[in-house]
mmCIF file with all atom_site columns, C-alpha atoms in Angstrom:
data_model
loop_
_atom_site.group_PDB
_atom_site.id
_atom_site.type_symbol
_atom_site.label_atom_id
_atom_site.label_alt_id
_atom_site.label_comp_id
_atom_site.label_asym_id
_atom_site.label_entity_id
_atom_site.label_seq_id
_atom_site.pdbx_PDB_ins_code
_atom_site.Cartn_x
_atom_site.Cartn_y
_atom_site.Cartn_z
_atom_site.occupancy
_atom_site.B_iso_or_equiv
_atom_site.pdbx_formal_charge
_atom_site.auth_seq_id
_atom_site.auth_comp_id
_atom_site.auth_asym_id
_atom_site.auth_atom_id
_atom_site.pdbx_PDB_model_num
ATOM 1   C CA . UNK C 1 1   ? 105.712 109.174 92.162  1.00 0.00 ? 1   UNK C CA 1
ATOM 2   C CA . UNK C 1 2   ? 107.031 112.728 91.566  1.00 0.00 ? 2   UNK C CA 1
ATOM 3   C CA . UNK C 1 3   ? 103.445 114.138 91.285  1.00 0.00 ? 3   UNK C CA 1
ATOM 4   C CA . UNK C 1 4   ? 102.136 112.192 94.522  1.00 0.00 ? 4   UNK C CA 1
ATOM 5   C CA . UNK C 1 5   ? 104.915 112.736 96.379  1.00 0.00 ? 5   UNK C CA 1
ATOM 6   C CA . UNK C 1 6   ? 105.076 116.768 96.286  1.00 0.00 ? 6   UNK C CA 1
ATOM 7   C CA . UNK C 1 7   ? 101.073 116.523 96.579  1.00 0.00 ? 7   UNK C CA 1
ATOM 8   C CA . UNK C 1 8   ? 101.601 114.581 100.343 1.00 0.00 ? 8   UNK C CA 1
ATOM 9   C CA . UNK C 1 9   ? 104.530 117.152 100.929 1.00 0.00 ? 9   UNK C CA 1
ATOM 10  C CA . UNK C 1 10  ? 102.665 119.953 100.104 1.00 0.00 ? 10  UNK C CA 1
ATOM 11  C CA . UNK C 1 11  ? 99.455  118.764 102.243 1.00 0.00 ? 11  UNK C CA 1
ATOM 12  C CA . UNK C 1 12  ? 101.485 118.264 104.664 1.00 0.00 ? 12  UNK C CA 1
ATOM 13  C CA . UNK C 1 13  ? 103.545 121.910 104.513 1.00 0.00 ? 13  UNK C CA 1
ATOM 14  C CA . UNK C 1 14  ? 100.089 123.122 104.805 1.00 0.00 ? 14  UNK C CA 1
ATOM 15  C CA . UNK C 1 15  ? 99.037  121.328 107.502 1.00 0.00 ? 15  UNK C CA 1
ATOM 16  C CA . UNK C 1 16  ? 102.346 122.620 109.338 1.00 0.00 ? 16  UNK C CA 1
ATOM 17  C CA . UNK C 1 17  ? 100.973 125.879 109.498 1.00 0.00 ? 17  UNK C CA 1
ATOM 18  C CA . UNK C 1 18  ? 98.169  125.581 111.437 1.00 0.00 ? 18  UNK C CA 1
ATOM 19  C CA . UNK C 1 19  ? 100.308 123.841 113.869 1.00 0.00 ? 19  UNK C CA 1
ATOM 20  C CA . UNK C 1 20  ? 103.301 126.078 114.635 1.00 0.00 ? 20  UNK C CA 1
ATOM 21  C CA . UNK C 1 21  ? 104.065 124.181 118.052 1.00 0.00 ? 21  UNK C CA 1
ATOM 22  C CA . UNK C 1 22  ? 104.616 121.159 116.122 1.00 0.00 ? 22  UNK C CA 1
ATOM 23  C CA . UNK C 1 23  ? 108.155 120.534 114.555 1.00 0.00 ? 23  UNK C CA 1
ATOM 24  C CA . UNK C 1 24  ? 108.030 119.906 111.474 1.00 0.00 ? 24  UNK C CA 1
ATOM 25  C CA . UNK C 1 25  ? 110.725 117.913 109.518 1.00 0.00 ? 25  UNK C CA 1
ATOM 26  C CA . UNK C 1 26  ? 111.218 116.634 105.887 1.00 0.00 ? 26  UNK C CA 1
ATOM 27  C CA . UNK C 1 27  ? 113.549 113.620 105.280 1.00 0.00 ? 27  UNK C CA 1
ATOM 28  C CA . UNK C 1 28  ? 113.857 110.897 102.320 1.00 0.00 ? 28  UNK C CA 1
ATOM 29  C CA . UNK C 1 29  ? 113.107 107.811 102.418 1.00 0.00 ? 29  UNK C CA 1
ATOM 30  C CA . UNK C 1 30  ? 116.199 105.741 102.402 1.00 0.00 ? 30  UNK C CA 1
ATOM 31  C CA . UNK C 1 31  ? 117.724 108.474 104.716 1.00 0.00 ? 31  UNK C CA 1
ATOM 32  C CA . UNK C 1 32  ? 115.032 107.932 106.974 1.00 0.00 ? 32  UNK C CA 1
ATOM 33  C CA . UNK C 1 33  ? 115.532 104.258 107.291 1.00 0.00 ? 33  UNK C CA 1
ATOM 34  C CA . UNK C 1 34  ? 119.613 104.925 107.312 1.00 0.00 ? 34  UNK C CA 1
ATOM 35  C CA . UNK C 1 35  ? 118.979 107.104 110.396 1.00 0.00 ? 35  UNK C CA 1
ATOM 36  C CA . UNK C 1 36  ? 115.986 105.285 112.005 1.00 0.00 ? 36  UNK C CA 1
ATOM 37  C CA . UNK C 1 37  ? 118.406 102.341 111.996 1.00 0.00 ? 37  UNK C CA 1
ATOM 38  C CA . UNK C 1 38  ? 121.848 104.020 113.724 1.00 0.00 ? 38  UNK C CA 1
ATOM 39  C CA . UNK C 1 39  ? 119.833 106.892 116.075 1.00 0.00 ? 39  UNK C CA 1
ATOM 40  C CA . UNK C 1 40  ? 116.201 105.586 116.146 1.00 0.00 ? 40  UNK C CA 1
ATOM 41  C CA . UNK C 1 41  ? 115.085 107.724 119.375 1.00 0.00 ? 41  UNK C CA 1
ATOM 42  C CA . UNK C 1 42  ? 115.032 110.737 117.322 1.00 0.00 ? 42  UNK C CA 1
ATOM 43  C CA . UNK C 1 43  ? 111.948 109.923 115.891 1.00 0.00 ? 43  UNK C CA 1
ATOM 44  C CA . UNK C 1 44  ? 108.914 110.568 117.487 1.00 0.00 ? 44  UNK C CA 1
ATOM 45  C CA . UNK C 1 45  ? 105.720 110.345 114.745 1.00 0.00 ? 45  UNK C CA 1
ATOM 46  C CA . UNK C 1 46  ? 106.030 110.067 110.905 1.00 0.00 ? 46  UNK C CA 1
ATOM 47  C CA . UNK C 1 47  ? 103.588 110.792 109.049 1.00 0.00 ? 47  UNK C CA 1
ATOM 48  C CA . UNK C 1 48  ? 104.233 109.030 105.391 1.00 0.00 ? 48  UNK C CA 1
ATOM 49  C CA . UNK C 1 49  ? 102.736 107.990 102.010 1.00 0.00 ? 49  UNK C CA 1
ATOM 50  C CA . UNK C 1 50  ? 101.647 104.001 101.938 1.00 0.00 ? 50  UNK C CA 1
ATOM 51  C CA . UNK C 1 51  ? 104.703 102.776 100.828 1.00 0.00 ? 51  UNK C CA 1
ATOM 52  C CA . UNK C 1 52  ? 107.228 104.646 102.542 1.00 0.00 ? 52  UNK C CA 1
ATOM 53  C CA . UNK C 1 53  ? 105.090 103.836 105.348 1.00 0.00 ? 53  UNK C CA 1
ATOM 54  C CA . UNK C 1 54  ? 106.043 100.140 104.646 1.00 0.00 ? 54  UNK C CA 1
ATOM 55  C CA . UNK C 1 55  ? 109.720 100.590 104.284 1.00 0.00 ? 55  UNK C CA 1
ATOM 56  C CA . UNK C 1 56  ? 109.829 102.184 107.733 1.00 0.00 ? 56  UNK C CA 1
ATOM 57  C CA . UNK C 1 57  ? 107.451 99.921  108.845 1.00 0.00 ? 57  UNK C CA 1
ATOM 58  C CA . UNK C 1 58  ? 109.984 97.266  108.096 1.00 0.00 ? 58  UNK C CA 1
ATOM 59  C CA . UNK C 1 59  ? 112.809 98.931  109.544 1.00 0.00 ? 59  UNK C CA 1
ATOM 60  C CA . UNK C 1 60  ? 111.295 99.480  112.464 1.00 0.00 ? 60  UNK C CA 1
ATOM 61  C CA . UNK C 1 61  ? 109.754 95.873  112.866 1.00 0.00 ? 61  UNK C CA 1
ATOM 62  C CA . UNK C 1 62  ? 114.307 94.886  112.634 1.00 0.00 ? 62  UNK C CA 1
ATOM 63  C CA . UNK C 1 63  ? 114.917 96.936  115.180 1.00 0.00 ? 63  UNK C CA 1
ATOM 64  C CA . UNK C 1 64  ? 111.498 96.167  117.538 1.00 0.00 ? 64  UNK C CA 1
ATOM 65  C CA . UNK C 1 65  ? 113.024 92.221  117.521 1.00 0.00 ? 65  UNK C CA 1
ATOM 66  C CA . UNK C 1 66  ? 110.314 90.971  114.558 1.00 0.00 ? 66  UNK C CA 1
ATOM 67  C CA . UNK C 1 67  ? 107.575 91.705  112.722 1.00 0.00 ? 67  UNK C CA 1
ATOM 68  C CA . UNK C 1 68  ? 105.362 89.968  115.028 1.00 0.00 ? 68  UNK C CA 1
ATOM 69  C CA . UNK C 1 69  ? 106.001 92.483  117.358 1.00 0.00 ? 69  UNK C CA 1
ATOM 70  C CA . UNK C 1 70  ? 105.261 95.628  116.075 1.00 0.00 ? 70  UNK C CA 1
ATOM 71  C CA . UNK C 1 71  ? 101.573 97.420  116.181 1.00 0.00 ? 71  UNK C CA 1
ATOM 72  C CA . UNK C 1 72  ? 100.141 99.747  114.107 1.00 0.00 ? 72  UNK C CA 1
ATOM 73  C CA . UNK C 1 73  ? 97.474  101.784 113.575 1.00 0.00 ? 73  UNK C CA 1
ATOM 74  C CA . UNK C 1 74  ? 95.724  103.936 110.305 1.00 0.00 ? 74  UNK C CA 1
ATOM 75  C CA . UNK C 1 75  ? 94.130  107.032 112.196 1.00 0.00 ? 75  UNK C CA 1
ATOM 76  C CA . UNK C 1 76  ? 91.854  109.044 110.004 1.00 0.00 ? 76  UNK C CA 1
ATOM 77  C CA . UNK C 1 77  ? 89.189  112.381 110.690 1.00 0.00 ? 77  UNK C CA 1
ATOM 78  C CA . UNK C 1 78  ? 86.573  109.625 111.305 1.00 0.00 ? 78  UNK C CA 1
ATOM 79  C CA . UNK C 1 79  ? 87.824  106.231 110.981 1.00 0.00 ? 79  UNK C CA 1
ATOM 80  C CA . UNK C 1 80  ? 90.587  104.260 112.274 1.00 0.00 ? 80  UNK C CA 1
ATOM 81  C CA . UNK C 1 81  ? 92.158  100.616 111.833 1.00 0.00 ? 81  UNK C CA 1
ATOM 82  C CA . UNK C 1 82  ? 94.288  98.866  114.195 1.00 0.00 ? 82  UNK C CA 1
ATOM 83  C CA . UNK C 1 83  ? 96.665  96.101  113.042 1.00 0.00 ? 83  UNK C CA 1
ATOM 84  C CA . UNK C 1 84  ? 100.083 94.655  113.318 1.00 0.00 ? 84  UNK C CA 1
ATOM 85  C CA . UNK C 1 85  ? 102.397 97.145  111.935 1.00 0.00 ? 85  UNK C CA 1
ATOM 86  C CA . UNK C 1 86  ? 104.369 95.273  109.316 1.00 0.00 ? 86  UNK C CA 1
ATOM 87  C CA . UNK C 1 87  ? 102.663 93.344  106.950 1.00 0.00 ? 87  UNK C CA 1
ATOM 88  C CA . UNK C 1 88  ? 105.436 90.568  106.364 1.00 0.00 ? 88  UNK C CA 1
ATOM 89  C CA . UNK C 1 89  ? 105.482 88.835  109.119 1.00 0.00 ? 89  UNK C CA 1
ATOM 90  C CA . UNK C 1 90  ? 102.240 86.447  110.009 1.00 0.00 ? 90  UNK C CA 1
ATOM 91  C CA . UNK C 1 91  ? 100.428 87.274  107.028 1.00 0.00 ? 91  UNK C CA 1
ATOM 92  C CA . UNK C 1 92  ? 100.489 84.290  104.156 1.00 0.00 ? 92  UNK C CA 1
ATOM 93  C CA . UNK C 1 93  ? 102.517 82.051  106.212 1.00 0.00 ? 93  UNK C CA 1
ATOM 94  C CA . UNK C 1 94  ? 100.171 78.785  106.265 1.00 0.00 ? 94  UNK C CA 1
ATOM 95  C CA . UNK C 1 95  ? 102.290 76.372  108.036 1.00 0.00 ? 95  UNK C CA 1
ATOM 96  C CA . UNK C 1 96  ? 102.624 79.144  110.870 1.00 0.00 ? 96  UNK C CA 1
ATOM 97  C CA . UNK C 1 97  ? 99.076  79.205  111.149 1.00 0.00 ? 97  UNK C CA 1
ATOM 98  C CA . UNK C 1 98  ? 98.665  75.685  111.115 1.00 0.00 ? 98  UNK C CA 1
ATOM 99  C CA . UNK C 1 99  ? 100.904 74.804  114.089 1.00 0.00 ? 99  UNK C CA 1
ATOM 100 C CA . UNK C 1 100 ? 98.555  78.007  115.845 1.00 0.00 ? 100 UNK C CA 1
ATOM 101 C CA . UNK C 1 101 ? 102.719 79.524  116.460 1.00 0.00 ? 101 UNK C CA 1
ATOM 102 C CA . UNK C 1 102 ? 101.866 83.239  114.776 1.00 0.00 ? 102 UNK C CA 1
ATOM 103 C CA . UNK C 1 103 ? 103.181 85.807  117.379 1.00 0.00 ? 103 UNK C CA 1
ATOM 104 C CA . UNK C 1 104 ? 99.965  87.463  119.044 1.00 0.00 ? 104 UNK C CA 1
ATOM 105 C CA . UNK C 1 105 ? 102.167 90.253  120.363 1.00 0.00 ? 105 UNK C CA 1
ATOM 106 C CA . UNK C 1 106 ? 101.822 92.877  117.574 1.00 0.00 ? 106 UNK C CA 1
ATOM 107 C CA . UNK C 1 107 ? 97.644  92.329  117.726 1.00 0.00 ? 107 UNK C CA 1
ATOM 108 C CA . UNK C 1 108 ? 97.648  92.783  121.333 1.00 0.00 ? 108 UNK C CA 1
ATOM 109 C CA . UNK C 1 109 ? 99.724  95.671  121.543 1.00 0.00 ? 109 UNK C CA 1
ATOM 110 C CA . UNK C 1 110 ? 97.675  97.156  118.429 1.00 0.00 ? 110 UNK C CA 1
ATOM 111 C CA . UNK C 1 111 ? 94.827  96.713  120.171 1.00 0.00 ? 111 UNK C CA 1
ATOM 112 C CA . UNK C 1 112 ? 96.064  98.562  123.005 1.00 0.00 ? 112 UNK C CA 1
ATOM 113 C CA . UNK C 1 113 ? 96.580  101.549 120.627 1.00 0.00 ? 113 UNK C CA 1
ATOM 114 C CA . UNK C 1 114 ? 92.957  101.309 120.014 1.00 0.00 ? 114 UNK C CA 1
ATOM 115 C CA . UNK C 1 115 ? 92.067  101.006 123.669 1.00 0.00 ? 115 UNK C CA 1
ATOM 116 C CA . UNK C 1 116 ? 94.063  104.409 123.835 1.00 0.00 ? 116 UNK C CA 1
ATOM 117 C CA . UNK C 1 117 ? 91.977  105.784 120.806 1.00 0.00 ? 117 UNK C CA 1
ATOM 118 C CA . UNK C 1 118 ? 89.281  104.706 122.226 1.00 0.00 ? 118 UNK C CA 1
ATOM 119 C CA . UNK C 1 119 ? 89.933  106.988 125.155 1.00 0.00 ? 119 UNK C CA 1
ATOM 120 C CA . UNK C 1 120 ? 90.617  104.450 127.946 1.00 0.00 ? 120 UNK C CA 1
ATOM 121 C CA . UNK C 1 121 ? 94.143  105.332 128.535 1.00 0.00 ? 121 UNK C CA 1
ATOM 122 C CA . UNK C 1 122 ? 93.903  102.443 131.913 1.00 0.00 ? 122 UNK C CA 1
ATOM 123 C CA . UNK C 1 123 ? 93.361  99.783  129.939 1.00 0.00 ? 123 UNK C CA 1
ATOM 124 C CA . UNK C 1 124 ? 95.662  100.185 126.792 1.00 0.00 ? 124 UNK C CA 1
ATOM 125 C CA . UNK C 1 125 ? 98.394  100.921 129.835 1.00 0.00 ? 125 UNK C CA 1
ATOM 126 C CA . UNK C 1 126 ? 97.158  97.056  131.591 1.00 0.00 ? 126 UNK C CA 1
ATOM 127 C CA . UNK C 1 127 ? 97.407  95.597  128.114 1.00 0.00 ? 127 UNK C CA 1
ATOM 128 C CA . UNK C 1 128 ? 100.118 96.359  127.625 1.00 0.00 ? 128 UNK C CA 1
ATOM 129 C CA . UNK C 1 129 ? 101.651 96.139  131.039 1.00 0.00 ? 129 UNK C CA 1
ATOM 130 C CA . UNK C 1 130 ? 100.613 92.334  130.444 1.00 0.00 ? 130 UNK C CA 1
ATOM 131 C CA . UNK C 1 131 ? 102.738 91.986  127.503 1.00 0.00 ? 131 UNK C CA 1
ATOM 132 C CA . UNK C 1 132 ? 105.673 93.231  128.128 1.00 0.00 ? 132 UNK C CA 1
ATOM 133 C CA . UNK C 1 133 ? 105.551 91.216  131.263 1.00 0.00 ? 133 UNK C CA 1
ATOM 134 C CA . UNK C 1 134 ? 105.098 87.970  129.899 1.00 0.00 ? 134 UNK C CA 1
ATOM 135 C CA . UNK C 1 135 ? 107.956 89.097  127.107 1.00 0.00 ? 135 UNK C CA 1
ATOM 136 C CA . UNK C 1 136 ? 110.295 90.131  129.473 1.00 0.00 ? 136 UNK C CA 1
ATOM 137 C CA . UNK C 1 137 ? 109.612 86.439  131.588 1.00 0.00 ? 137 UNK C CA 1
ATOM 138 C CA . UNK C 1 138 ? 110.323 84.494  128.906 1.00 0.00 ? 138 UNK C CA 1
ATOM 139 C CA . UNK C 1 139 ? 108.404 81.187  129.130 1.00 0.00 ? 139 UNK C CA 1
ATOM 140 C CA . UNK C 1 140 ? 105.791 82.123  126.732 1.00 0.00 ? 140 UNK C CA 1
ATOM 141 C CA . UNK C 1 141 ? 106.938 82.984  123.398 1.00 0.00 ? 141 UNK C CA 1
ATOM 142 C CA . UNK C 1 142 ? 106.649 81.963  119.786 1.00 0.00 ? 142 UNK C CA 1
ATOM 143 C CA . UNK C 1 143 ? 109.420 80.735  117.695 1.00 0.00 ? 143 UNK C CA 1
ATOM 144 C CA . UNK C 1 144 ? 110.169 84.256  116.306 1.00 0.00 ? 144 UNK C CA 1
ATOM 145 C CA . UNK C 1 145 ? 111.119 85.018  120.118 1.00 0.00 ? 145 UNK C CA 1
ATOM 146 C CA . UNK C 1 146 ? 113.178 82.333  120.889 1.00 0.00 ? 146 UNK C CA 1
ATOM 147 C CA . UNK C 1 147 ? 110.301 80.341  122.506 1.00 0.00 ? 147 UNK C CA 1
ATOM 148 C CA . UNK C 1 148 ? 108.217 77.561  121.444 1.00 0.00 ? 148 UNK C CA 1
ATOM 149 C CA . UNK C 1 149 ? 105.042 78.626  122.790 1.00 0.00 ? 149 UNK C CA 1
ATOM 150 C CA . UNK C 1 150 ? 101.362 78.446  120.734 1.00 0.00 ? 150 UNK C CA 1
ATOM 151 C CA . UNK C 1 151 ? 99.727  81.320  119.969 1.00 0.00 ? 151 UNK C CA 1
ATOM 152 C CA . UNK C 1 152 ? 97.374  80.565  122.856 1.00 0.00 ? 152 UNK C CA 1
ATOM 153 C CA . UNK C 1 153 ? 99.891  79.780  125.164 1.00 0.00 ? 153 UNK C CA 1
ATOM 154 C CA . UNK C 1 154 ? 100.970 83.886  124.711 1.00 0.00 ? 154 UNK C CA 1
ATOM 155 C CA . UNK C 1 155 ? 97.774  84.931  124.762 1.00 0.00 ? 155 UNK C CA 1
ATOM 156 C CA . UNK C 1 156 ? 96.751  82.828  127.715 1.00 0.00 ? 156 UNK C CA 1
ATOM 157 C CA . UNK C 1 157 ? 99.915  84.530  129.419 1.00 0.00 ? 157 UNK C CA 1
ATOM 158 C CA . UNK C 1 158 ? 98.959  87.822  128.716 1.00 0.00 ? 158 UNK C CA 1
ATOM 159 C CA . UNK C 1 159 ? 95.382  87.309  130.238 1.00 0.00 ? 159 UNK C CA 1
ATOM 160 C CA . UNK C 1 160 ? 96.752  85.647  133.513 1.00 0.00 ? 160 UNK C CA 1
ATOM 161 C CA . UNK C 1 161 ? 99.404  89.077  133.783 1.00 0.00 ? 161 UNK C CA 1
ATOM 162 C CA . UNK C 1 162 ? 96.427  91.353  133.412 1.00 0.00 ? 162 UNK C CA 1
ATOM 163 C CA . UNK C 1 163 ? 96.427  93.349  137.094 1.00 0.00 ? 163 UNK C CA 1
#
């Protein structure tokens, strides 16, 4: 891990350079989750190996409310992926997916990131609009969010808050 880790550091020192208006900060891992936890707006984009990515990842899905809340997205010089940001939450869980109760609100707002990428800003921003709105109402949500709701059922919500 030693010899990967100072390779991503240095890539990343080097990178720095040729972005001076950038700040530029270095922090360990379990520091990073320590702090993300107590002061999380001080964060703005980290940029990490795969599995520090995770640990943050599921830090970040605690603090969000769940892990079927959290988006993500894998942005590279020509390719990009869009996905619910932490891994444990739907993923594997068979009897979730059987009763159709996996929260749909980490796919939809990941695939409002990828509207964004996509460059149309107006329709990531209606997306998401949607769900938050149907969140925030409360009558539609899965188990995870105190509801009872399908998957559908949030979906369906989201599509009838669409302005």
């Amino acid at each position: 891990m030693k010899l990967a880790d100072g390779l991503f550091l240095e890539s990343c020192q080097e990178v720095t350079t040729k972005y001076p208006s950038i700040k530029y900060n270095e922090i360990i891992g379990d520091n990073c989750c320590m702090k993300l936890v107590s002061k999380p707006e001080q964060f703005d984009v980290m940029v990490t190996p795969n599995l520090y990515g995770n640990l943050v990842a599921n830090t970040a899905a605690g603090i969000a409310g769940g892990t079927g809340v959290l988006p993500g997205g894998n942005v590279g010089a020509e390719h990009a992926v869009f996905e619910q940001g932490d891994s444990a939450g739907n993923v594997g869980k068979d009897k979730i997916m059987e009763q159709k109760k996996a929260n749909p609100v980490a796919l939809l707002f990941s695939s409002a990131l990828m509207l964004r990428h996509l460059q149309f800003p107006s329709f990531a921003d209606r997306l998401e609009s949607a769900v938050k709105s149907v969140i925030l109402e409360g009558k539609s949500r899965t188990k995870d969010l105190g509801g009872d709701s399908t998957t559908q059922e949030v979906v369906d919500a989201a599509i009838a808050n669409l302005d």
